[in-house]
Coordinates of C-alpha atoms in Angstrom, one line a residue:
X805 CA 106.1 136.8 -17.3
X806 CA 103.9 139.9 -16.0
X807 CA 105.4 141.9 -13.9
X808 CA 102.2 142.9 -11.4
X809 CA 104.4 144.8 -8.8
X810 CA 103.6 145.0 -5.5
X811 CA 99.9 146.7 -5.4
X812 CA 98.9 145.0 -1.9
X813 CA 97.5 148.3 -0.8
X814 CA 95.3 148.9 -3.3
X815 CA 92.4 145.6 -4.4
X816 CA 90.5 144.8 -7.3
X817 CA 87.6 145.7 -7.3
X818 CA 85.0 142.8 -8.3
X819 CA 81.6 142.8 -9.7
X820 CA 79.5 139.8 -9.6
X821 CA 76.2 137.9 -8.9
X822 CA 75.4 137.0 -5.1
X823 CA 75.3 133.6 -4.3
X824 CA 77.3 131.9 -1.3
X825 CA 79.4 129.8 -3.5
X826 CA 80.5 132.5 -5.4
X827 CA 81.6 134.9 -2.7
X828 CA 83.1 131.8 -0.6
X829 CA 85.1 131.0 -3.9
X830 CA 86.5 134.5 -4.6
X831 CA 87.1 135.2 -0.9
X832 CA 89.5 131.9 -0.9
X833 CA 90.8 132.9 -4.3
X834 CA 91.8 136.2 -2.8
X835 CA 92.9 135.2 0.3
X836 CA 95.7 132.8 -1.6
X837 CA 96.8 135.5 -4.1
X838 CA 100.1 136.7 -3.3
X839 CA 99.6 140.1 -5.8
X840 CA 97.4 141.7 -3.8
X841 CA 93.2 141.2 -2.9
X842 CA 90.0 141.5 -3.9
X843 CA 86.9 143.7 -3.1
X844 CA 83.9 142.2 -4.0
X845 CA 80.4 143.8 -4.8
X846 CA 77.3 141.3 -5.4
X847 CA 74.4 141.8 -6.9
X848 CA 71.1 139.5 -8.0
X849 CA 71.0 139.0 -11.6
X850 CA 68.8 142.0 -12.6
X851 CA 71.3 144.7 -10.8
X852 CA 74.0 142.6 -12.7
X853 CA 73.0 142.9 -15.8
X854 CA 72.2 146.2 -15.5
X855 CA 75.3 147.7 -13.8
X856 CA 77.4 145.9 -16.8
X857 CA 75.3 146.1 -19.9
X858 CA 73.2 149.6 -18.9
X859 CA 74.4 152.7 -20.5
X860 CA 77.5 153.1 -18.0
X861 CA 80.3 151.2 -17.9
X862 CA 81.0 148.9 -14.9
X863 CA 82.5 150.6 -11.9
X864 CA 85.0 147.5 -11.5
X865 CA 88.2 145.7 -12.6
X866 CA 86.8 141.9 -12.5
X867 CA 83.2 141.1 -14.1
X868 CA 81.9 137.4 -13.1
X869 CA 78.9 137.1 -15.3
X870 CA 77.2 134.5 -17.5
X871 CA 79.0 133.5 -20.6
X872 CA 76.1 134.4 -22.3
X873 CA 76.8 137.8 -21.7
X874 CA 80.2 138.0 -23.4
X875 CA 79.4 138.8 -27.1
X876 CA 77.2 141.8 -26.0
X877 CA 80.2 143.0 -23.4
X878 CA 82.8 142.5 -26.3
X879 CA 81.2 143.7 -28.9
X880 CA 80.4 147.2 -27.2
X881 CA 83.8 147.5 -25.9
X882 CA 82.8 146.9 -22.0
X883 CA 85.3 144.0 -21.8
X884 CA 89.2 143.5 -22.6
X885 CA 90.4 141.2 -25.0
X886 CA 92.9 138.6 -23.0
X887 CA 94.4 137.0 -26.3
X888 CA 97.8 139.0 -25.4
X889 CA 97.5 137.7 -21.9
X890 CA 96.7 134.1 -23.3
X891 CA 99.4 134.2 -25.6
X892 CA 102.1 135.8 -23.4
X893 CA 101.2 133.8 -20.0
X894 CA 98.7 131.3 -20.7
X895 CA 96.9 130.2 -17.9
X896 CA 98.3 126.5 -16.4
X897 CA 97.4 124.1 -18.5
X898 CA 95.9 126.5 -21.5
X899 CA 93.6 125.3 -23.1
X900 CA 93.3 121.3 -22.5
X901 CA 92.5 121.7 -19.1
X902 CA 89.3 122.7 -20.1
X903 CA 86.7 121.1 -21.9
X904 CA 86.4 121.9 -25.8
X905 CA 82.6 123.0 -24.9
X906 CA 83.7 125.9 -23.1
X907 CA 85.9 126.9 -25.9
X908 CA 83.2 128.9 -27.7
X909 CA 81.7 130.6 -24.9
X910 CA 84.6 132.5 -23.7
X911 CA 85.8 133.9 -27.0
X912 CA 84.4 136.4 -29.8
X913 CA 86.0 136.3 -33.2
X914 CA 89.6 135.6 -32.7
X915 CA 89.9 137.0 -29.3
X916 CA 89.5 135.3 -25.8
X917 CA 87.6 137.6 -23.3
X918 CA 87.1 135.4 -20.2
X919 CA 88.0 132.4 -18.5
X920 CA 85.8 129.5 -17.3
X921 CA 84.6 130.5 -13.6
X922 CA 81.6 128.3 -12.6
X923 CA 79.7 125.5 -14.6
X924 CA 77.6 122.7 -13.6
X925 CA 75.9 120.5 -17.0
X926 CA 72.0 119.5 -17.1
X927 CA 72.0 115.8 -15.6
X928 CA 69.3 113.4 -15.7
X929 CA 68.1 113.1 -11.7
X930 CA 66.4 110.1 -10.4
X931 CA 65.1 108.2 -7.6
X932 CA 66.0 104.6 -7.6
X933 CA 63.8 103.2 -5.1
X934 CA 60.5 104.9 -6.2
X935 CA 61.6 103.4 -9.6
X936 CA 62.1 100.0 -8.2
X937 CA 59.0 100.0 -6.0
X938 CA 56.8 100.7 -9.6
X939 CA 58.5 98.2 -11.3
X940 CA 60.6 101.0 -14.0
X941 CA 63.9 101.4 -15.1
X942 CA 66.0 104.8 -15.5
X943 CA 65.3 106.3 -18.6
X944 CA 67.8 106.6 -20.7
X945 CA 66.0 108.3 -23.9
X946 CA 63.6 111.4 -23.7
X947 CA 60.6 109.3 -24.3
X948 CA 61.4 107.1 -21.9
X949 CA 62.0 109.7 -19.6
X950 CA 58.2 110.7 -20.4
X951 CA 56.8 107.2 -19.8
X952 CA 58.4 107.1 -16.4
X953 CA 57.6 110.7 -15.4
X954 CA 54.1 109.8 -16.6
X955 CA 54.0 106.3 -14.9
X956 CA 55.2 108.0 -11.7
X957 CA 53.1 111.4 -11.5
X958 CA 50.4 111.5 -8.8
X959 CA 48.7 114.7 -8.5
X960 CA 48.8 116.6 -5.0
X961 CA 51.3 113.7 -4.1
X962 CA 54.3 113.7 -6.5
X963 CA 54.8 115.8 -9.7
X964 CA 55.8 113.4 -12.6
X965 CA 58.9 115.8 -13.7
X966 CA 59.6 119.7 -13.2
X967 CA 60.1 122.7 -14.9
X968 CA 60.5 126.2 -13.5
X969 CA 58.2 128.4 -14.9
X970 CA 59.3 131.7 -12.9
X971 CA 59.6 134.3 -16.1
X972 CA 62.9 135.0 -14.9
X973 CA 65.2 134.3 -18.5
X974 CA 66.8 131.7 -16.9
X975 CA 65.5 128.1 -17.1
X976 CA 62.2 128.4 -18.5
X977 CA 64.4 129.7 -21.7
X978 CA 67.3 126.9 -21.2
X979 CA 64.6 124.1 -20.9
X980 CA 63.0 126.2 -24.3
X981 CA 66.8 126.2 -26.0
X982 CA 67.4 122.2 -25.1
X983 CA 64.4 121.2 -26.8
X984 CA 64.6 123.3 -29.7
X985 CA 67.6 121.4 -30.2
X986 CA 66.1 118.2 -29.4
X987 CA 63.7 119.2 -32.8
X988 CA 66.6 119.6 -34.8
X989 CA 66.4 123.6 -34.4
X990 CA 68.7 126.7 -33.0
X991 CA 68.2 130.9 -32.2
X992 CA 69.9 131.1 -35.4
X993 CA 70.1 129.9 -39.0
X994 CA 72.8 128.8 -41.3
X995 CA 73.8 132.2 -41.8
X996 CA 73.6 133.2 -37.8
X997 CA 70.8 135.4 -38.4
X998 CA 68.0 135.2 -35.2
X999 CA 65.3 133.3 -36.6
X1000 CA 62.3 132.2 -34.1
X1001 CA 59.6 131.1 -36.7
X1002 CA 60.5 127.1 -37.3
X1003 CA 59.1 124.1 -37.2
X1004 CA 61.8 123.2 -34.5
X1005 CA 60.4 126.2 -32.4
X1006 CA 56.9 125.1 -32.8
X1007 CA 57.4 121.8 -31.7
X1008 CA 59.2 122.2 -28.6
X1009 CA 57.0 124.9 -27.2
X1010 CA 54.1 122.1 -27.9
X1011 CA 55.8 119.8 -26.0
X1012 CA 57.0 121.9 -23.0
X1013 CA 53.2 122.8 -22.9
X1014 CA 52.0 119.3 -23.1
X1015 CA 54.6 118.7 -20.4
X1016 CA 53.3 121.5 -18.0
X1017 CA 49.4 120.8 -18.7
X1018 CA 50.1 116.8 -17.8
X1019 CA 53.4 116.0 -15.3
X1020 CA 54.6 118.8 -13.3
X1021 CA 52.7 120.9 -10.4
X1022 CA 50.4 123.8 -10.6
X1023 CA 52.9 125.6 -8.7
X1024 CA 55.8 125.0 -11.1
X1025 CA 54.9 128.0 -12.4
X1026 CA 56.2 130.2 -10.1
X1027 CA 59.6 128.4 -9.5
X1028 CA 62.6 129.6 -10.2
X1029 CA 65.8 127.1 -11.0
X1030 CA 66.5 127.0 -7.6
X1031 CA 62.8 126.3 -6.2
X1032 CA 63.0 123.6 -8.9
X1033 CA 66.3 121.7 -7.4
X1034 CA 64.6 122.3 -3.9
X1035 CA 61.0 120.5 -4.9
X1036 CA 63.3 117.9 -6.0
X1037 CA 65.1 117.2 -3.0
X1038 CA 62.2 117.5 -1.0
X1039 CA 60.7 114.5 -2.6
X1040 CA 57.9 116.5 -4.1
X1041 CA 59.3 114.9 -8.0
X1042 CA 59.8 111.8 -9.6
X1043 CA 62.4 112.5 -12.2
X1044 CA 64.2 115.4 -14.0
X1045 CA 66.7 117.0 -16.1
X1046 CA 68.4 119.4 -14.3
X1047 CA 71.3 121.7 -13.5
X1048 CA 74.3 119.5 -11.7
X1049 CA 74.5 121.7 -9.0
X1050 CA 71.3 120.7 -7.5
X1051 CA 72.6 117.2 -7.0
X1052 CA 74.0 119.0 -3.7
X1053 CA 70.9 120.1 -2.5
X1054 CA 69.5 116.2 -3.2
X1055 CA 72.6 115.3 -1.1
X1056 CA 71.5 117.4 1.6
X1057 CA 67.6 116.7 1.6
X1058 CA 64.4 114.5 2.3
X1059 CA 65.9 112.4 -0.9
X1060 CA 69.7 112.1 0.0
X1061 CA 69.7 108.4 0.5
X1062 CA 67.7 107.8 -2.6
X1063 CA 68.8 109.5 -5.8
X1064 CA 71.3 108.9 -8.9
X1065 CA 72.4 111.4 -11.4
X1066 CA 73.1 110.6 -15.4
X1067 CA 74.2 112.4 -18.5
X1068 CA 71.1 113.4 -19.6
X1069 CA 68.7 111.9 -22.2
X1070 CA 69.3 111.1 -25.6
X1071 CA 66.8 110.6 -28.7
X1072 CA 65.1 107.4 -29.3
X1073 CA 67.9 106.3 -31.5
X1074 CA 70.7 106.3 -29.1
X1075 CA 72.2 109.7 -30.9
X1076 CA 73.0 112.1 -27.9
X1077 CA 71.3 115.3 -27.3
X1078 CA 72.9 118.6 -27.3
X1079 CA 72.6 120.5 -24.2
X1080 CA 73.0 123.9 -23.2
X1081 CA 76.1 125.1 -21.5
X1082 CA 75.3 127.7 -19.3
X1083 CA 78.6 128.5 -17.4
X1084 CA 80.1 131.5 -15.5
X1085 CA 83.0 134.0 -16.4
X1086 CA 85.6 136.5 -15.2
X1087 CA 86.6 138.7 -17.3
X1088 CA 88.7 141.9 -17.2
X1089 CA 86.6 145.3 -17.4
X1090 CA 87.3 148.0 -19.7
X1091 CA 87.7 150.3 -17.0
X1092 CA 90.3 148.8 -15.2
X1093 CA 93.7 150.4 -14.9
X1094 CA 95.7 147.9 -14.5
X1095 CA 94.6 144.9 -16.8
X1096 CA 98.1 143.2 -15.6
X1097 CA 97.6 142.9 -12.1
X1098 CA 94.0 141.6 -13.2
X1099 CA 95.3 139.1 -15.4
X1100 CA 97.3 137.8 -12.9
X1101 CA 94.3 137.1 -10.7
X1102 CA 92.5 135.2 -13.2
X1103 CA 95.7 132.7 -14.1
X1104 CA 95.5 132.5 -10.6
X1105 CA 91.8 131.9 -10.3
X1106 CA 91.8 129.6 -12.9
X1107 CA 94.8 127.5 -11.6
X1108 CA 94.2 123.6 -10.8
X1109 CA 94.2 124.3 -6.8
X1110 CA 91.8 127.3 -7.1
X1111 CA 89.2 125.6 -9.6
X1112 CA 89.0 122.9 -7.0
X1113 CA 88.6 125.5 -4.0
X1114 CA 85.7 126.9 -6.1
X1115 CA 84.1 123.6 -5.9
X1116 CA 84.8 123.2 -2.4
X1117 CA 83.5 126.4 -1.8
X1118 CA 80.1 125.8 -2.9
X1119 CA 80.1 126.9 -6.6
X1120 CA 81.5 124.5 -9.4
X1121 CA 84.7 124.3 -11.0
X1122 CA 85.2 124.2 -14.9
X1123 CA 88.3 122.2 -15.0
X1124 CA 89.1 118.7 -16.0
X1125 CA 91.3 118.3 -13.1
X1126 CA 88.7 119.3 -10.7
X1127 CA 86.2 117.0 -12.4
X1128 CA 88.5 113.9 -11.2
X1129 CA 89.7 114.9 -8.4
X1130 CA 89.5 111.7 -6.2
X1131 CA 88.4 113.2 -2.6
X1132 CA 85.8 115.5 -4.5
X1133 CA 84.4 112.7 -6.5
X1134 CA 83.5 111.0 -2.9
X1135 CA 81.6 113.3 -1.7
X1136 CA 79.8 114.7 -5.2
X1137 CA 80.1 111.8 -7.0
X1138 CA 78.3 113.0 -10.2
X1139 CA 81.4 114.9 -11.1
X1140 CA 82.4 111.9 -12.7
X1141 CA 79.8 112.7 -15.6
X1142 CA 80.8 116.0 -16.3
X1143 CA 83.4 114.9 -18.9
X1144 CA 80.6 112.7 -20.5
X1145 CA 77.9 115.6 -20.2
X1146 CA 80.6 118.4 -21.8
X1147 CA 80.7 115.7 -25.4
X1148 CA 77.5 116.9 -25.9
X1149 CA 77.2 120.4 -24.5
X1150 CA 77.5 123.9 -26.0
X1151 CA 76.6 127.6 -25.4
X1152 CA 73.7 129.9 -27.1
X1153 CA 74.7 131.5 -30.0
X1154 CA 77.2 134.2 -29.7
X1155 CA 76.0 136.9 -30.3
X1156 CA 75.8 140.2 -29.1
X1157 CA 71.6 140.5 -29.1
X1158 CA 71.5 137.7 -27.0
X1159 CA 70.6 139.7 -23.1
X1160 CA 68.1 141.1 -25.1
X1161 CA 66.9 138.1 -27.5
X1162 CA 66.6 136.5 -24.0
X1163 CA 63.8 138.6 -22.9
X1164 CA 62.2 137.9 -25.7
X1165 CA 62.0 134.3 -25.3
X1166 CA 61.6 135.0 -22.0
X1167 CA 57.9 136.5 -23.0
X1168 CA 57.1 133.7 -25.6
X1169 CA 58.0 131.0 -23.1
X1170 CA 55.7 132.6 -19.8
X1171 CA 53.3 133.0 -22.8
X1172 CA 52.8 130.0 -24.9
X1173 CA 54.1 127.4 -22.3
X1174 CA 53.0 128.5 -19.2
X1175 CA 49.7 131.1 -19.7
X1176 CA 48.2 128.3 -22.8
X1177 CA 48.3 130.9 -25.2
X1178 CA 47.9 130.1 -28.4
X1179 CA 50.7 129.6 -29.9
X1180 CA 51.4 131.1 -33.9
X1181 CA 49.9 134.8 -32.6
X1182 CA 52.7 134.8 -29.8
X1183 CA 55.6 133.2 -31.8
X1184 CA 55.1 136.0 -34.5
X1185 CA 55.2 138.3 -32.3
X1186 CA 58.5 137.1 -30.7
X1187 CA 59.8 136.9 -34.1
X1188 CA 59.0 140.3 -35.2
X1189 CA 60.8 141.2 -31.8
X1190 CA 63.9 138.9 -32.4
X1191 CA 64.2 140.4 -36.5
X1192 CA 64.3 143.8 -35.5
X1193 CA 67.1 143.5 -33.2
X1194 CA 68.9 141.6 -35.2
X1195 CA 68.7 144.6 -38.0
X1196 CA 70.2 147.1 -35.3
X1197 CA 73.2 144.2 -34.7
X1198 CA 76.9 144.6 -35.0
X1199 CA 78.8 143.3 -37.6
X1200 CA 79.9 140.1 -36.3
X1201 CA 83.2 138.7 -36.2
X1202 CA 83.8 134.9 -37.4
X1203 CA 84.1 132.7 -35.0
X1204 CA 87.3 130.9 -33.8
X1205 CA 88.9 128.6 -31.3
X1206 CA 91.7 129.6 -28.8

């Protein structure tokens, strides 16, 4: 075992984005640590990303940031590999008490460089009376899902579906990513070289534009994730795919006794579709001086009893156990699908271009989708962008599974 001493006088020092859940959870995950405390700095997602991937390093001991972001940290030496840590004094219940679709996220090459934090899968959200009253069933496929939204849409009334156009690199490029793959398409080819020009590409950004020109609101365009899990629980749409978190807001809103949650769609066949699995990580900074002491704390954070106190907390726990855990389930029943949801759920590609690969498809997305441009001009341009930084990239390391 690590010997973390007694360092009660002097606290970690934390970096991450500010959202209530996240402080409540590292304020309760601080408050039970018996090595010591935490001091926690939050920023919004911009000052983030720029205080840990800007030309300093992070002025911290403990980064919470988007998985996303771990290739880029790794490969540029911002971030400690934990494989010792893992090996030595594996967290409780390392690594089964995780699902295998977070296995990917938190590693690069052969090492380990985070541990699960926050996560909440894309659900299917729906409102089972306004389906009864029209005479429709759930959806279970996408083009069902289409049919309903379509069925149900009534302009200046009720938006058929949602999307959240806000050019913010967030869900207008997850919603992008999900259909890609719903096309049979990726970020990257067979070699993992970025490649934006496919017929995958093209044919999601056609159908996310069909999608905004004929089911959701004008002002979808300027909604962020969060406006779109509000618009949703104020009534204001019929159905959508969405982050699992917001199934708390429904809870709490104009639609609390009148909604029902779902893995989400699959293809006309039956065959499942493979979403995106956008999670949250701590991870130890290169900078901190004593990477023990910080390892301890995230055993510790990740424990059974703290993953559920994120949850309770507000934010959303990664583990298994937390997932079933019978009181939780009662009051956020749609828990009970994030076992189902995780079969069929990975990360973007690792790699190390990806911050800045998703600017780019933060452009072609606001462009294509949301202004109606047409389309070939401003995918080659976005692939021009995406080739040449993947000609400045690292070498990359294979990939592996802790």
């Amino acid at each position: 075992m690590i010997d973390v001493g007694d360092h009660s006088g002097a606290p970690l020092r934390l970096l991450g984005r500010d959202f209530d859940g996240f402080r409540r959870a590292v304020s309760a995950h601080s408050a039970a640590w018996p090595a010591g405390t935490v001091d926690a700095t939050w920023l919004g997602l911009p000052g983030l990303e720029a205080a840990v991937l800007g030309p300093g390093p992070a002025d911290a001991d403990l980064l919470v940031v988007p998985a996303d972001w771990l290739p880029a940290l790794a490969a540029s030496g911002r971030v400690r590999a934990l494989t010792p840590y893992v090996s030595a004094n594996p967290p409780e219940g390392w690594p089964d008490a995780w699902s295998p679709s977070f296995h990917d996220g938190i590693t690069w090459g052969d090492d380990v460089y985070g541990l699960p934090f926050h996560d909440g899968p894309q659900l299917l959200f729906t409102r089972p009376s306004l389906l009864e009253a029209h005479g429709l069933r759930p959806p279970s496929a996408w083009s069902e899902l289409l049919a309903v939204a379509g069925a149900l849409y009534e302009p200046d009334a009720i938006a058929g579906t949602v999307l959240a156009g806000a050019p913010d690199g967030h869900n207008n490029v997850y919603d992008l990513v999900l259909h890609l793959r719903r096309f049979g398409g990726d970020l990257v080819d067979a070699d993992g070289r970025i490649t934006l020009d496919t017929d995958a590409m093209r044919a999601a950004l056609t159908f996310l534009r069909e999608v905004v020109t004929t089911l959701v609101s004008p002002d979808a365009a300027r909604m962020d994730s969060n406006d779109s899990g509000f618009a949703f629980a104020a009534g204001r749409v019929a159905v959508a795919v969405n982050w699992a978190g917001y199934a708390a807001l429904a809870a709490a809103g104009a639609v609390a006794d009148d909604f029902a949650c779902a893995v989400a769609p699959t293809h006309d066949d039956g065959s499942p579709t493979v979403t995106v699995n956008a999670f949250w990580v701590t991870c130890v900074s290169a900078a901190c001086a004593d990477p023990d002491r910080a390892w301890d704390y995230l055993r510790h954070a990740a424990s059974a009893a703290m993953d559920l106190e994120t949850t309770r907390a507000g934010a959303s726990g990664a583990r298994r156990s937390t997932w079933a855990d019978p009181e939780l389930l009662r009051a956020h029943p749609e828990h009970a699908l994030f076992e189902r949801a995780h079969d069929h759920s990975r990360p973007l590609p690792r790699v190390p271009e990806l911050p800045a690969l998703v600017g780019v498809l933060n452009e072609l997305v606001d462009a294509v989708v949301w202004r109606g441009e047409p389309l070939g001009p401003a995918l080659a341009v976005a692939d021009a962008s995406a080739a040449a930084l993947d000609q400045h990239a690292p070498v990359r390391p294979s990939r592996s599974t802790p």
